[in-house]
Amino acid sequence: MELHCLSIHQLAAELAKGQVSSCQATEHLFERIERHDPVIHGYLELQQDAAIAQADRIDKRRNDGETLGPLAGVPLAIKDNICVSHGRTTCASKILGNFQSPYDAHVIEALNAADAVILGKTNLDEFAMGASTENSGFGLTRNPWNPETVPGGSSGGSAAVVAADLAYAALGSDTGGSIRQPAAFCSVVGLKPTYGRVSRYGLVAFGSSLDQIGPIAKTVPDAALLLAAIASHDRRDSTSAELEVGDYLAEIERPVKPLRIGVASEYFGPGLDKEIAQAVRRALDLYESLGAEIVELSMPLNKYALAVYYIVATAEASSNLARYDGVRYGYRDRDSKDHIDMYSASRAHGFGAEVKRRIMLGTYTLSAGYYDAYYLKALKVRTLIKQDFDKAFEQVDCIAGPVTPTPPFKLGEKIDDPLTLYLSDVYTVMANLTGLPAISIPCGFSSAGLPIGLQLTTKAFSEELLLRIARMFEQATDYHQRKPKLQS
Amino acid sequence: MPAKIDPDQVRRIARLARINLTQEELEQFSNQLSDILNYVDQLSELNTEGVEPTTGPLKISNVFRQDQAARSLSSEQALANAPCRHGDFFAVPKVLE
């Protein structure tokens, strides 16, 4: 197999045997990026010198017989809303176009401690707001499977570069599906860990009660390896859980038996694409043939999750994004005569349309006279949705369903109709509202050759179980091994 | 609840959010925000009497730490991204007349 096609586990084995060096692997990927990324545009910034210097350090330490970290010499990509102390952190927003973070995010410290190599920063919808990566302030990203379609979003750059073998894996963030939906659209593995499992210190905040960092990888064991590297308690994020990190790899190859998989009939409503419904049903049949019991569930409150999400997420965003005022960092309008004018002009210039729309919506639902009707109401329905899931997990170990209602859509198709684009998140927002861990794994292709994902959800802090269940499917199928034909 | 957010209301919200909008944006947001609010209005079908609100997935509150001095960013680091500075300060347009 070609060097860039290897999984992290395969690359690590080659590195350990001395068959290849980290420098060779890193330089090989940069050559590949140079050839293919002009079309895909998954990267916003490459950190070539720093990456090769780090790869060289790891190679030398390996030659000296030093004990190395679990990701030693493995080149990875980072979503550009995660702070890295060299290069820029832009969130794909013009308001942060030249921002240089003075510190590393917790997950970057963790990757450095694991001896990983960072290739660069990947594209996203501005401030992670979107489902197509078309809302980037610095140009859109194309889906490697078909450059006329979107890669999903908001972690579209991360998913696209992993799918195109321009990184061995990547970090993304997931507020309403932003890891899982692009993973499904690009036929890679995307894991949103339990809320609290991974510290958000250094993740630029969007919806603070929803945001979580997680891995996008080529295989389930690679996602497990990355999660193990980044998960831990961190007192700098007061929502990070003081729970021991599981050994996600120890039993990953051992099938879960007995296994009860719940399927909500509501997931297969009229909004779901037929081919996706078929692929998900086939996946369930496969699990059944592997010994799982499929349990039909009724989750009637799921249909309200999207409405709750767009109230909660925008309310939190309107508050979090108040910090972009042109005072301490970011773009400042120079022609304003007073400070209020300076804030309003800087924000008007610096934010794109979707970010403005969401700040406006959040400002409205939090404003006097509407708070009870919208925001408080949404928080109460959030409680009901959580109870629905608690009840479901009394009957089953895992809930399975689609990740997205449609296959990857055409570039530009939904850009003028925000509400239609929001519907892309209809199956993914529940895991954020409830905090539950959820994974997207490749489960087929449409007749047009576009990827389809399967979503699995388990109880809070049960990532070990979730990854094992996902691995059962991956072992029995070859969807994750298929590669897109790239244009250059 | 209002079925339609008119451009005047959009202007009022924009002032609260500190974002200048063009006339074109005012009209576009008036339509789009109305559509979104009509969609989220489906929550009013649900009876939530006596239901406690959920503000976050974890049942935690008031996470305290020791009140101890620790290292933080230097002034230089903190000011490095400032669009405008005077010495060790962030400079802004005049606030008080």
Coordinates of C-alpha atoms in Angstrom, one line a residue:
Chain A
M1 CA 0.0 0.0 0.0
E2 CA 1.2 3.5 -0.7
L3 CA 2.6 5.5 2.2
H4 CA -0.2 8.1 2.3
C5 CA -2.9 5.4 2.4
L6 CA -1.8 3.9 5.6
S7 CA -3.8 4.2 8.8
I8 CA -2.0 5.6 11.9
H9 CA -1.6 2.1 13.3
Q10 CA 0.0 0.9 10.0
L11 CA 2.2 4.0 9.8
A12 CA 3.3 3.6 13.4
A13 CA 4.3 0.0 12.7
E14 CA 6.3 1.0 9.7
L15 CA 8.0 3.8 11.7
A16 CA 8.8 1.4 14.5
K17 CA 10.4 -1.1 12.1
G18 CA 12.4 1.6 10.5
Q19 CA 10.8 1.0 7.1
V20 CA 10.1 4.6 6.8
S21 CA 11.0 7.8 8.7
S22 CA 8.6 10.4 10.0
C23 CA 10.5 12.9 7.8
Q24 CA 9.7 10.8 4.7
A25 CA 6.1 10.4 5.6
T26 CA 5.7 14.1 6.4
E27 CA 7.5 15.3 3.2
H28 CA 5.5 12.8 1.2
L29 CA 2.2 14.3 2.5
F30 CA 3.4 17.9 1.8
E31 CA 4.1 16.9 -1.8
R32 CA 0.6 15.3 -2.0
I33 CA -0.9 18.4 -0.5
E34 CA 0.8 20.6 -3.0
R35 CA -0.6 18.4 -5.8
H36 CA -4.2 17.9 -4.6
D37 CA -5.0 20.6 -2.1
P38 CA -5.4 23.4 -4.7
V39 CA -8.6 21.7 -5.8
I40 CA -9.8 20.4 -2.4
H41 CA -8.7 23.5 -0.3
G42 CA -8.8 21.6 2.9
Y43 CA -6.0 23.5 4.5
L44 CA -6.0 27.2 5.4
E45 CA -2.4 27.2 6.5
L46 CA 0.5 24.8 6.3
Q47 CA 3.2 24.6 8.9
Q48 CA 5.8 22.9 6.7
D49 CA 9.0 24.0 8.5
A50 CA 7.7 23.3 12.0
A51 CA 6.3 20.0 10.9
I52 CA 9.5 18.8 9.2
A53 CA 11.6 20.0 12.2
Q54 CA 9.4 18.1 14.6
A55 CA 9.5 14.9 12.4
D56 CA 13.3 15.2 12.3
R57 CA 13.4 15.5 16.1
I58 CA 11.2 12.4 16.5
D59 CA 13.3 10.4 14.0
K60 CA 16.5 11.3 15.9
R61 CA 15.0 10.3 19.2
R62 CA 13.8 7.1 17.7
N63 CA 17.3 6.4 16.4
D64 CA 18.7 7.1 19.8
G65 CA 16.4 4.4 21.2
E66 CA 14.3 6.8 23.2
T67 CA 10.8 5.8 24.3
L68 CA 8.3 7.8 22.2
G69 CA 4.7 8.8 22.6
P70 CA 1.8 6.9 21.1
L71 CA 1.5 9.2 18.0
A72 CA 5.3 9.5 17.5
G73 CA 6.1 11.0 14.1
V74 CA 2.5 10.8 12.8
P75 CA 1.5 13.8 10.7
L76 CA -1.9 15.3 11.7
A77 CA -4.1 18.2 10.7
I78 CA -5.9 20.6 13.1
K79 CA -9.2 22.4 12.6
D80 CA -8.5 26.2 12.6
N81 CA -10.7 27.0 15.6
I82 CA -8.2 25.2 17.9
C83 CA -5.4 27.4 19.1
V84 CA -1.9 26.5 18.1
S85 CA 0.9 28.9 19.4
H86 CA 2.7 29.1 16.0
G87 CA 1.0 30.2 12.8
R88 CA -2.4 31.8 12.8
T89 CA -5.7 30.7 14.3
T90 CA -8.5 32.3 12.2
C91 CA -11.7 30.3 12.7
A92 CA -12.0 31.0 9.0
S93 CA -13.2 34.4 9.9
K94 CA -12.0 37.7 8.6
I95 CA -12.3 39.2 12.1
L96 CA -9.5 36.9 13.2
G97 CA -7.6 36.9 9.9
N98 CA -4.2 37.7 11.4
F99 CA -4.8 36.3 14.9
Q100 CA -1.8 34.5 16.4
S101 CA -2.7 32.5 19.6
P102 CA -0.3 33.2 22.4
Y103 CA -0.8 29.6 23.7
D104 CA -1.6 26.0 22.7
A105 CA -5.0 24.5 23.3
H106 CA -5.1 21.6 25.8
V107 CA -5.5 19.1 22.9
I108 CA -2.4 20.5 21.2
E109 CA -0.3 20.1 24.3
A110 CA -1.6 16.6 24.5
L111 CA -0.6 15.9 20.8
N112 CA 2.8 17.4 21.4
A113 CA 3.2 15.2 24.5
A114 CA 2.3 12.2 22.3
D115 CA 5.0 13.3 19.8
A116 CA 2.7 13.9 16.9
V117 CA 3.6 16.1 13.9
I118 CA 1.2 19.0 13.0
L119 CA 0.9 19.6 9.3
G120 CA -1.3 22.7 9.4
K121 CA -4.7 24.2 10.0
T122 CA -7.9 23.1 8.2
N123 CA -10.8 25.0 6.8
L124 CA -14.2 25.3 8.5
D125 CA -17.4 27.2 8.3
E126 CA -16.7 30.6 10.0
F127 CA -16.6 30.0 13.8
A128 CA -17.8 26.5 13.1
M129 CA -21.3 27.8 12.0
G130 CA -22.5 25.7 9.1
A131 CA -22.8 22.3 7.6
S132 CA -21.0 22.7 4.3
T133 CA -17.7 24.7 4.8
E134 CA -19.1 27.2 2.3
N135 CA -19.3 29.8 5.1
S136 CA -15.5 30.0 5.4
G137 CA -14.2 33.6 5.1
F138 CA -11.2 32.2 3.1
G139 CA -12.8 30.1 0.3
L140 CA -14.8 26.9 0.3
T141 CA -13.5 23.3 0.6
R142 CA -14.5 20.6 -2.0
N143 CA -15.5 17.0 -1.3
P144 CA -12.7 14.7 -2.5
W145 CA -15.3 12.2 -3.6
N146 CA -16.8 14.7 -6.0
P147 CA -15.4 18.3 -6.2
E148 CA -18.8 19.7 -7.2
T149 CA -20.3 18.7 -3.8
V150 CA -19.7 20.0 -0.3
P151 CA -17.5 18.1 2.2
G152 CA -20.0 18.9 5.0
G153 CA -19.2 21.1 7.9
S154 CA -18.2 22.7 9.9
S155 CA -15.1 20.5 10.1
G156 CA -15.1 20.1 6.4
G157 CA -11.4 20.8 5.9
S158 CA -10.4 18.2 8.5
A159 CA -12.7 15.5 7.0
A160 CA -11.6 16.3 3.4
V161 CA -7.9 16.1 4.1
V162 CA -8.3 12.8 5.9
A163 CA -10.4 11.3 3.1
A164 CA -7.9 12.5 0.5
D165 CA -5.0 11.1 2.4
L166 CA -3.5 14.5 3.0
A167 CA -3.2 13.8 6.7
Y168 CA -3.3 10.6 8.7
A169 CA -6.0 12.0 10.9
A170 CA -7.3 15.3 12.1
L171 CA -9.0 17.1 15.0
G172 CA -12.4 18.6 14.6
S173 CA -15.0 20.2 16.8
D174 CA -18.6 19.2 17.1
T175 CA -21.3 21.6 18.3
G176 CA -24.3 20.2 16.4
G177 CA -22.7 17.5 14.2
S178 CA -19.6 19.3 12.9
I179 CA -17.4 16.2 13.2
R180 CA -19.9 13.5 12.3
Q181 CA -21.7 15.1 9.4
P182 CA -18.5 15.9 7.4
A183 CA -17.1 12.5 8.3
A184 CA -20.2 10.9 6.8
F185 CA -20.0 13.1 3.7
C186 CA -16.3 12.2 3.2
S187 CA -16.4 8.5 4.2
V188 CA -14.2 8.7 7.2
V189 CA -14.6 8.0 10.9
G190 CA -15.7 11.0 13.1
L191 CA -16.1 10.8 16.8
K192 CA -17.8 13.3 19.1
P193 CA -16.8 12.3 22.6
T194 CA -19.0 12.8 25.7
Y195 CA -19.3 16.4 26.8
G196 CA -16.6 16.8 29.4
R197 CA -14.3 14.1 28.1
V198 CA -11.9 16.4 26.2
S199 CA -10.9 19.8 27.6
R200 CA -12.0 22.7 25.4
Y201 CA -9.2 25.0 26.8
G202 CA -8.0 26.7 23.6
L203 CA -11.0 25.8 21.5
V204 CA -12.6 29.0 20.3
A205 CA -16.0 29.0 21.9
F206 CA -19.2 28.7 19.9
G207 CA -21.9 27.0 22.0
S208 CA -20.3 26.4 25.3
S209 CA -22.9 23.8 26.6
L210 CA -22.5 21.9 23.3
D211 CA -18.9 22.2 21.9
Q212 CA -16.6 19.2 22.1
I213 CA -13.3 18.4 20.3
G214 CA -12.9 15.0 18.7
P215 CA -10.9 12.9 16.2
I216 CA -11.6 12.4 12.5
A217 CA -9.7 9.3 11.3
K218 CA -9.5 6.6 8.6
T219 CA -10.4 3.8 11.0
V220 CA -12.1 3.2 14.3
P221 CA -8.9 2.1 16.1
D222 CA -7.2 5.3 14.8
A223 CA -10.0 7.4 16.3
A224 CA -9.6 5.4 19.6
L225 CA -5.8 6.1 19.6
L226 CA -6.4 9.8 19.1
L227 CA -9.1 10.0 21.7
A228 CA -6.8 8.3 24.2
A229 CA -4.2 11.0 23.5
I230 CA -6.5 14.0 23.9
A231 CA -8.9 12.9 26.6
S232 CA -8.1 13.9 30.2
H233 CA -9.2 16.1 33.0
D234 CA -8.0 19.7 32.7
R235 CA -8.7 22.2 35.4
R236 CA -8.6 25.0 32.8
D237 CA -11.9 23.8 31.4
S238 CA -14.3 23.6 34.4
T239 CA -16.6 21.4 32.4
S240 CA -13.9 18.8 31.8
A241 CA -14.8 15.6 33.7
E242 CA -12.7 14.3 36.6
L243 CA -13.0 10.7 35.4
E244 CA -10.3 8.2 34.5
V245 CA -9.7 7.9 30.8
G246 CA -10.5 4.4 29.5
D247 CA -8.2 2.2 27.6
Y248 CA -10.0 2.6 24.3
L249 CA -7.8 0.2 22.4
A250 CA -7.4 -2.7 24.8
E251 CA -10.6 -4.5 23.8
I252 CA -11.5 -2.7 20.6
E253 CA -11.3 -5.9 18.5
R254 CA -13.5 -7.9 20.9
P255 CA -17.2 -7.9 19.6
V256 CA -19.8 -6.7 22.1
K257 CA -22.1 -9.6 23.2
P258 CA -24.9 -9.5 24.0
L259 CA -25.6 -6.3 22.1
R260 CA -29.0 -4.5 21.9
I261 CA -29.2 -1.8 19.3
G262 CA -32.1 0.6 19.4
V263 CA -33.6 2.2 16.2
A264 CA -36.1 5.0 16.4
S265 CA -38.8 4.7 13.8
E266 CA -39.0 8.5 13.8
Y267 CA -35.5 8.5 12.1
F268 CA -36.9 7.0 8.9
G269 CA -39.5 9.7 8.2
P270 CA -40.2 11.4 4.9
G271 CA -37.2 13.7 5.1
L272 CA -34.7 10.9 4.8
D273 CA -33.1 10.1 1.5
K274 CA -34.1 6.6 0.3
E275 CA -30.6 5.3 -0.4
I276 CA -29.5 6.4 3.0
A277 CA -32.4 4.7 4.6
Q278 CA -31.5 1.5 2.7
A279 CA -27.8 1.7 3.7
V280 CA -28.7 2.2 7.4
R281 CA -31.2 -0.7 7.3
R282 CA -28.5 -2.9 5.6
A283 CA -26.1 -1.9 8.4
L284 CA -28.6 -3.0 11.0
D285 CA -29.1 -6.3 9.2
L286 CA -25.3 -6.8 9.4
Y287 CA -25.3 -6.1 13.1
E288 CA -28.1 -8.6 13.5
S289 CA -26.1 -11.2 11.6
L290 CA -23.2 -10.5 14.0
G291 CA -25.5 -11.4 16.9
A292 CA -27.0 -8.1 17.9
E293 CA -30.7 -7.7 18.8
I294 CA -32.4 -4.8 17.0
V295 CA -34.9 -3.1 19.2
E296 CA -37.5 -0.7 17.7
L297 CA -37.7 2.5 19.8
S298 CA -40.1 5.4 19.8
M299 CA -38.4 8.7 20.4
P300 CA -41.2 11.3 19.6
L301 CA -39.3 14.3 21.0
N302 CA -36.5 13.9 18.6
K303 CA -38.3 16.0 16.1
Y304 CA -38.1 19.0 18.4
A305 CA -34.3 18.7 18.9
L306 CA -33.4 20.8 15.9
A307 CA -35.6 23.7 17.1
V308 CA -34.1 23.5 20.6
Y309 CA -30.6 23.3 19.2
Y310 CA -30.9 26.5 17.0
I311 CA -32.2 28.4 20.0
V312 CA -29.6 27.2 22.5
A313 CA -26.6 27.3 20.0
T314 CA -27.4 30.8 18.7
A315 CA -28.1 32.2 22.2
E316 CA -24.7 30.9 23.4
A317 CA -23.0 32.1 20.2
S318 CA -24.4 35.6 20.6
S319 CA -22.9 35.8 24.0
N320 CA -19.5 34.0 23.2
L321 CA -19.0 36.2 20.1
A322 CA -19.5 39.4 22.0
R323 CA -15.7 39.3 22.6
Y324 CA -15.0 40.2 19.0
D325 CA -15.1 44.0 19.4
G326 CA -11.9 45.1 17.8
V327 CA -10.3 46.1 21.1
R328 CA -7.9 43.4 22.2
Y329 CA -7.4 41.4 19.0
G330 CA -8.9 40.9 15.6
Y331 CA -10.1 43.4 13.0
R332 CA -10.8 47.0 14.0
D333 CA -12.6 49.6 11.9
R334 CA -10.3 52.6 11.9
D335 CA -12.8 55.3 10.8
S336 CA -15.2 55.1 13.8
K337 CA -15.6 58.2 15.8
D338 CA -16.7 56.5 19.1
H339 CA -16.3 53.1 20.7
I340 CA -19.8 51.9 20.1
D341 CA -19.5 52.8 16.4
M342 CA -16.1 51.0 16.4
Y343 CA -17.6 47.8 17.8
S344 CA -20.5 47.9 15.3
A345 CA -18.4 48.7 12.3
S346 CA -15.7 46.2 13.1
R347 CA -18.2 43.4 13.6
A348 CA -20.1 44.4 10.4
H349 CA -16.9 44.1 8.4
G350 CA -15.4 41.1 10.2
F351 CA -18.3 38.7 10.4
G352 CA -19.8 36.8 7.5
A353 CA -23.5 36.5 6.8
E354 CA -24.2 33.2 8.7
V355 CA -22.3 34.4 11.8
K356 CA -24.3 37.7 11.8
R357 CA -27.5 35.8 11.3
R358 CA -26.9 33.5 14.3
I359 CA -25.7 36.3 16.6
M360 CA -28.9 38.2 15.6
L361 CA -31.1 35.2 16.3
G362 CA -29.4 34.5 19.7
T363 CA -29.7 38.2 20.6
Y364 CA -33.4 38.2 19.8
T365 CA -34.3 35.0 21.8
L366 CA -32.3 36.3 24.8
S367 CA -33.8 39.8 24.7
A368 CA -36.4 41.1 27.1
G369 CA -39.9 39.8 26.4
Y370 CA -38.7 36.7 24.4
Y371 CA -36.4 35.0 26.8
D372 CA -39.2 32.8 28.4
A373 CA -40.9 32.0 25.2
Y374 CA -37.8 30.9 23.3
Y375 CA -34.7 30.3 25.4
L376 CA -36.3 29.1 28.6
K377 CA -38.8 27.0 26.6
A378 CA -35.9 25.4 24.7
L379 CA -34.0 24.6 27.9
K380 CA -37.1 22.8 29.2
V381 CA -37.6 20.8 26.0
R382 CA -33.9 19.9 26.3
T383 CA -34.7 18.3 29.6
L384 CA -37.4 16.2 28.0
I385 CA -35.1 15.1 25.1
K386 CA -32.5 14.0 27.6
Q387 CA -35.1 12.0 29.5
D388 CA -36.1 10.3 26.2
F389 CA -32.5 9.1 25.8
D390 CA -32.2 8.1 29.4
K391 CA -35.3 5.9 29.0
A392 CA -34.0 4.5 25.7
F393 CA -30.8 3.4 27.3
E394 CA -32.7 1.4 29.9
Q395 CA -33.6 -0.9 27.0
V396 CA -30.6 -0.8 24.7
D397 CA -26.8 -0.5 24.7
C398 CA -26.6 1.7 21.6
I399 CA -28.8 3.8 19.4
A400 CA -28.2 3.6 15.6
G401 CA -29.4 5.7 12.8
P402 CA -28.4 7.9 9.9
V403 CA -26.0 10.8 10.3
T404 CA -27.4 13.0 7.6
P405 CA -30.8 13.2 5.8
T406 CA -29.2 13.5 2.4
P407 CA -25.9 12.6 0.6
P408 CA -23.4 15.4 0.1
F409 CA -25.2 18.2 -1.7
K410 CA -24.0 20.4 -4.6
L411 CA -21.9 23.5 -3.9
G412 CA -24.1 26.5 -3.7
E413 CA -27.3 24.5 -3.5
K414 CA -28.3 25.6 0.0
I415 CA -26.3 28.7 0.6
D416 CA -29.2 31.1 0.2
D417 CA -31.6 29.2 2.3
P418 CA -30.3 29.0 5.9
L419 CA -33.3 27.0 7.3
T420 CA -32.9 24.2 4.7
L421 CA -29.2 24.0 5.5
Y422 CA -30.0 23.8 9.3
L423 CA -32.0 20.7 8.5
S424 CA -28.8 18.9 7.6
D425 CA -28.2 18.7 11.4
V426 CA -31.5 17.0 12.2
Y427 CA -29.9 13.7 13.2
T428 CA -26.8 15.0 14.9
V429 CA -27.9 17.7 17.3
M430 CA -29.3 15.3 19.9
A431 CA -25.9 14.1 20.9
N432 CA -24.9 17.7 21.6
L433 CA -28.0 18.6 23.5
T434 CA -27.7 15.4 25.7
G435 CA -23.9 15.4 25.8
L436 CA -23.8 11.8 24.7
P437 CA -20.9 10.3 22.7
A438 CA -21.6 9.6 19.1
I439 CA -19.7 8.3 16.1
S440 CA -20.1 8.4 12.3
I441 CA -18.6 5.5 10.4
P442 CA -18.7 4.8 6.6
C443 CA -21.7 2.5 5.8
G444 CA -22.1 2.7 2.0
F445 CA -22.3 4.8 -1.1
S446 CA -25.2 6.3 -3.0
S447 CA -25.8 5.3 -6.7
A448 CA -24.0 8.5 -7.6
G449 CA -20.9 7.2 -5.7
L450 CA -21.3 9.6 -2.7
P451 CA -20.5 8.5 0.8
I452 CA -23.1 7.5 3.4
G453 CA -22.5 7.4 7.2
L454 CA -24.0 5.4 10.0
Q455 CA -24.4 7.1 13.4
L456 CA -24.0 5.2 16.7
T457 CA -24.7 6.7 20.1
T458 CA -24.1 5.2 23.6
K459 CA -24.4 6.3 27.2
A460 CA -22.3 9.2 28.6
F461 CA -18.6 8.3 29.1
S462 CA -18.9 4.9 27.4
E463 CA -16.6 5.6 24.5
E464 CA -14.9 2.2 25.0
L465 CA -18.2 0.5 24.2
L466 CA -19.1 2.9 21.4
L467 CA -15.8 2.3 19.7
R468 CA -16.0 -1.5 20.0
I469 CA -19.5 -1.5 18.5
A470 CA -18.3 0.7 15.6
R471 CA -15.3 -1.6 15.1
M472 CA -17.6 -4.6 14.7
F473 CA -19.1 -3.0 11.6
E474 CA -15.8 -1.8 10.3
Q475 CA -14.2 -5.3 10.6
A476 CA -17.1 -6.8 8.6
T477 CA -17.1 -4.2 5.8
D478 CA -14.7 -2.6 3.4
Y479 CA -16.3 0.9 3.0
H480 CA -13.6 2.5 5.1
Q481 CA -10.9 1.2 2.7
R482 CA -12.3 2.7 -0.4
K483 CA -10.5 5.8 -1.7
P484 CA -11.7 8.7 -3.8
K485 CA -10.1 9.3 -7.2
L486 CA -8.5 12.7 -6.8
Q487 CA -8.1 15.5 -9.4
S488 CA -5.0 17.5 -9.4
Chain B
M1 CA -45.5 35.2 19.2
P2 CA -44.8 37.5 16.2
A3 CA -45.1 35.7 12.9
K4 CA -42.8 38.2 11.2
I5 CA -39.8 40.1 12.3
D6 CA -39.9 43.4 10.4
P7 CA -36.9 45.4 9.3
D8 CA -37.4 47.8 12.2
Q9 CA -37.1 45.0 14.7
V10 CA -34.1 43.6 12.9
R11 CA -32.5 47.1 13.3
R12 CA -33.2 47.1 17.0
I13 CA -31.7 43.6 17.4
A14 CA -28.7 44.6 15.4
R15 CA -28.1 47.6 17.7
L16 CA -28.2 45.2 20.7
A17 CA -25.8 42.9 19.0
R18 CA -23.5 45.8 18.0
I19 CA -23.5 45.0 14.3
N20 CA -24.1 47.6 11.6
L21 CA -26.4 46.2 8.8
T22 CA -27.0 47.5 5.3
Q23 CA -30.6 48.1 4.1
E24 CA -30.3 44.9 2.0
E25 CA -29.2 42.9 5.1
L26 CA -32.0 44.3 7.1
E27 CA -34.6 43.0 4.6
Q28 CA -32.8 39.7 4.1
F29 CA -32.5 39.0 7.8
S30 CA -36.1 40.1 8.3
N31 CA -37.3 37.2 6.0
Q32 CA -34.7 34.6 7.2
L33 CA -35.1 35.2 10.9
S34 CA -38.9 35.1 10.5
D35 CA -38.6 31.7 8.8
I36 CA -36.4 30.3 11.5
L37 CA -38.6 31.6 14.3
N38 CA -41.6 30.1 12.6
Y39 CA -39.8 26.8 12.5
V40 CA -38.7 26.9 16.2
D41 CA -42.3 27.9 17.2
Q42 CA -43.2 24.2 17.0
L43 CA -41.8 24.0 20.6
S44 CA -45.0 25.7 21.8
E45 CA -46.9 22.5 21.0
L46 CA -45.2 20.9 24.0
N47 CA -46.4 21.1 27.5
T48 CA -43.4 22.0 29.7
E49 CA -45.2 22.9 32.8
G50 CA -43.1 21.8 35.9
V51 CA -40.1 20.8 33.7
E52 CA -36.8 22.0 35.0
P53 CA -34.6 23.7 32.4
T54 CA -31.3 22.0 31.4
T55 CA -28.5 24.4 30.8
G56 CA -25.8 21.8 30.1
P57 CA -25.2 18.1 29.8
L58 CA -23.2 17.7 33.0
K59 CA -24.7 18.1 36.5
I60 CA -22.0 20.3 37.8
S61 CA -22.0 23.8 39.3
N62 CA -19.5 26.1 40.9
V63 CA -16.3 24.4 40.1
F64 CA -13.8 26.1 42.5
R65 CA -10.1 26.2 42.5
Q66 CA -7.6 27.5 45.1
D67 CA -7.2 31.2 45.0
Q68 CA -3.5 31.1 44.3
A69 CA -1.3 33.2 42.1
A70 CA -0.1 31.4 39.0
R71 CA 1.8 32.3 35.8
S72 CA -0.3 34.0 33.1
L73 CA 0.4 35.7 29.8
S74 CA 3.0 38.5 29.9
S75 CA 1.8 42.0 28.9
E76 CA 3.7 41.6 25.6
Q77 CA 2.0 38.3 24.8
A78 CA -1.4 39.7 25.8
L79 CA -0.9 42.9 23.7
A80 CA 0.7 41.1 20.7
N81 CA -2.6 40.9 18.8
A82 CA -3.8 44.4 19.7
P83 CA -5.1 46.3 16.7
C84 CA -4.0 49.5 18.5
R85 CA -1.9 50.0 21.6
H86 CA -0.3 52.8 23.6
G87 CA 2.6 51.4 25.7
D88 CA 1.2 48.7 27.9
F89 CA -2.4 49.5 27.1
F90 CA -5.0 48.7 24.5
A91 CA -6.0 51.9 22.8
V92 CA -9.6 52.7 21.9
P93 CA -11.5 55.7 20.6
K94 CA -12.6 58.2 23.3
V95 CA -15.4 56.7 25.5
L96 CA -16.3 59.8 27.6
E97 CA -16.8 63.3 26.2

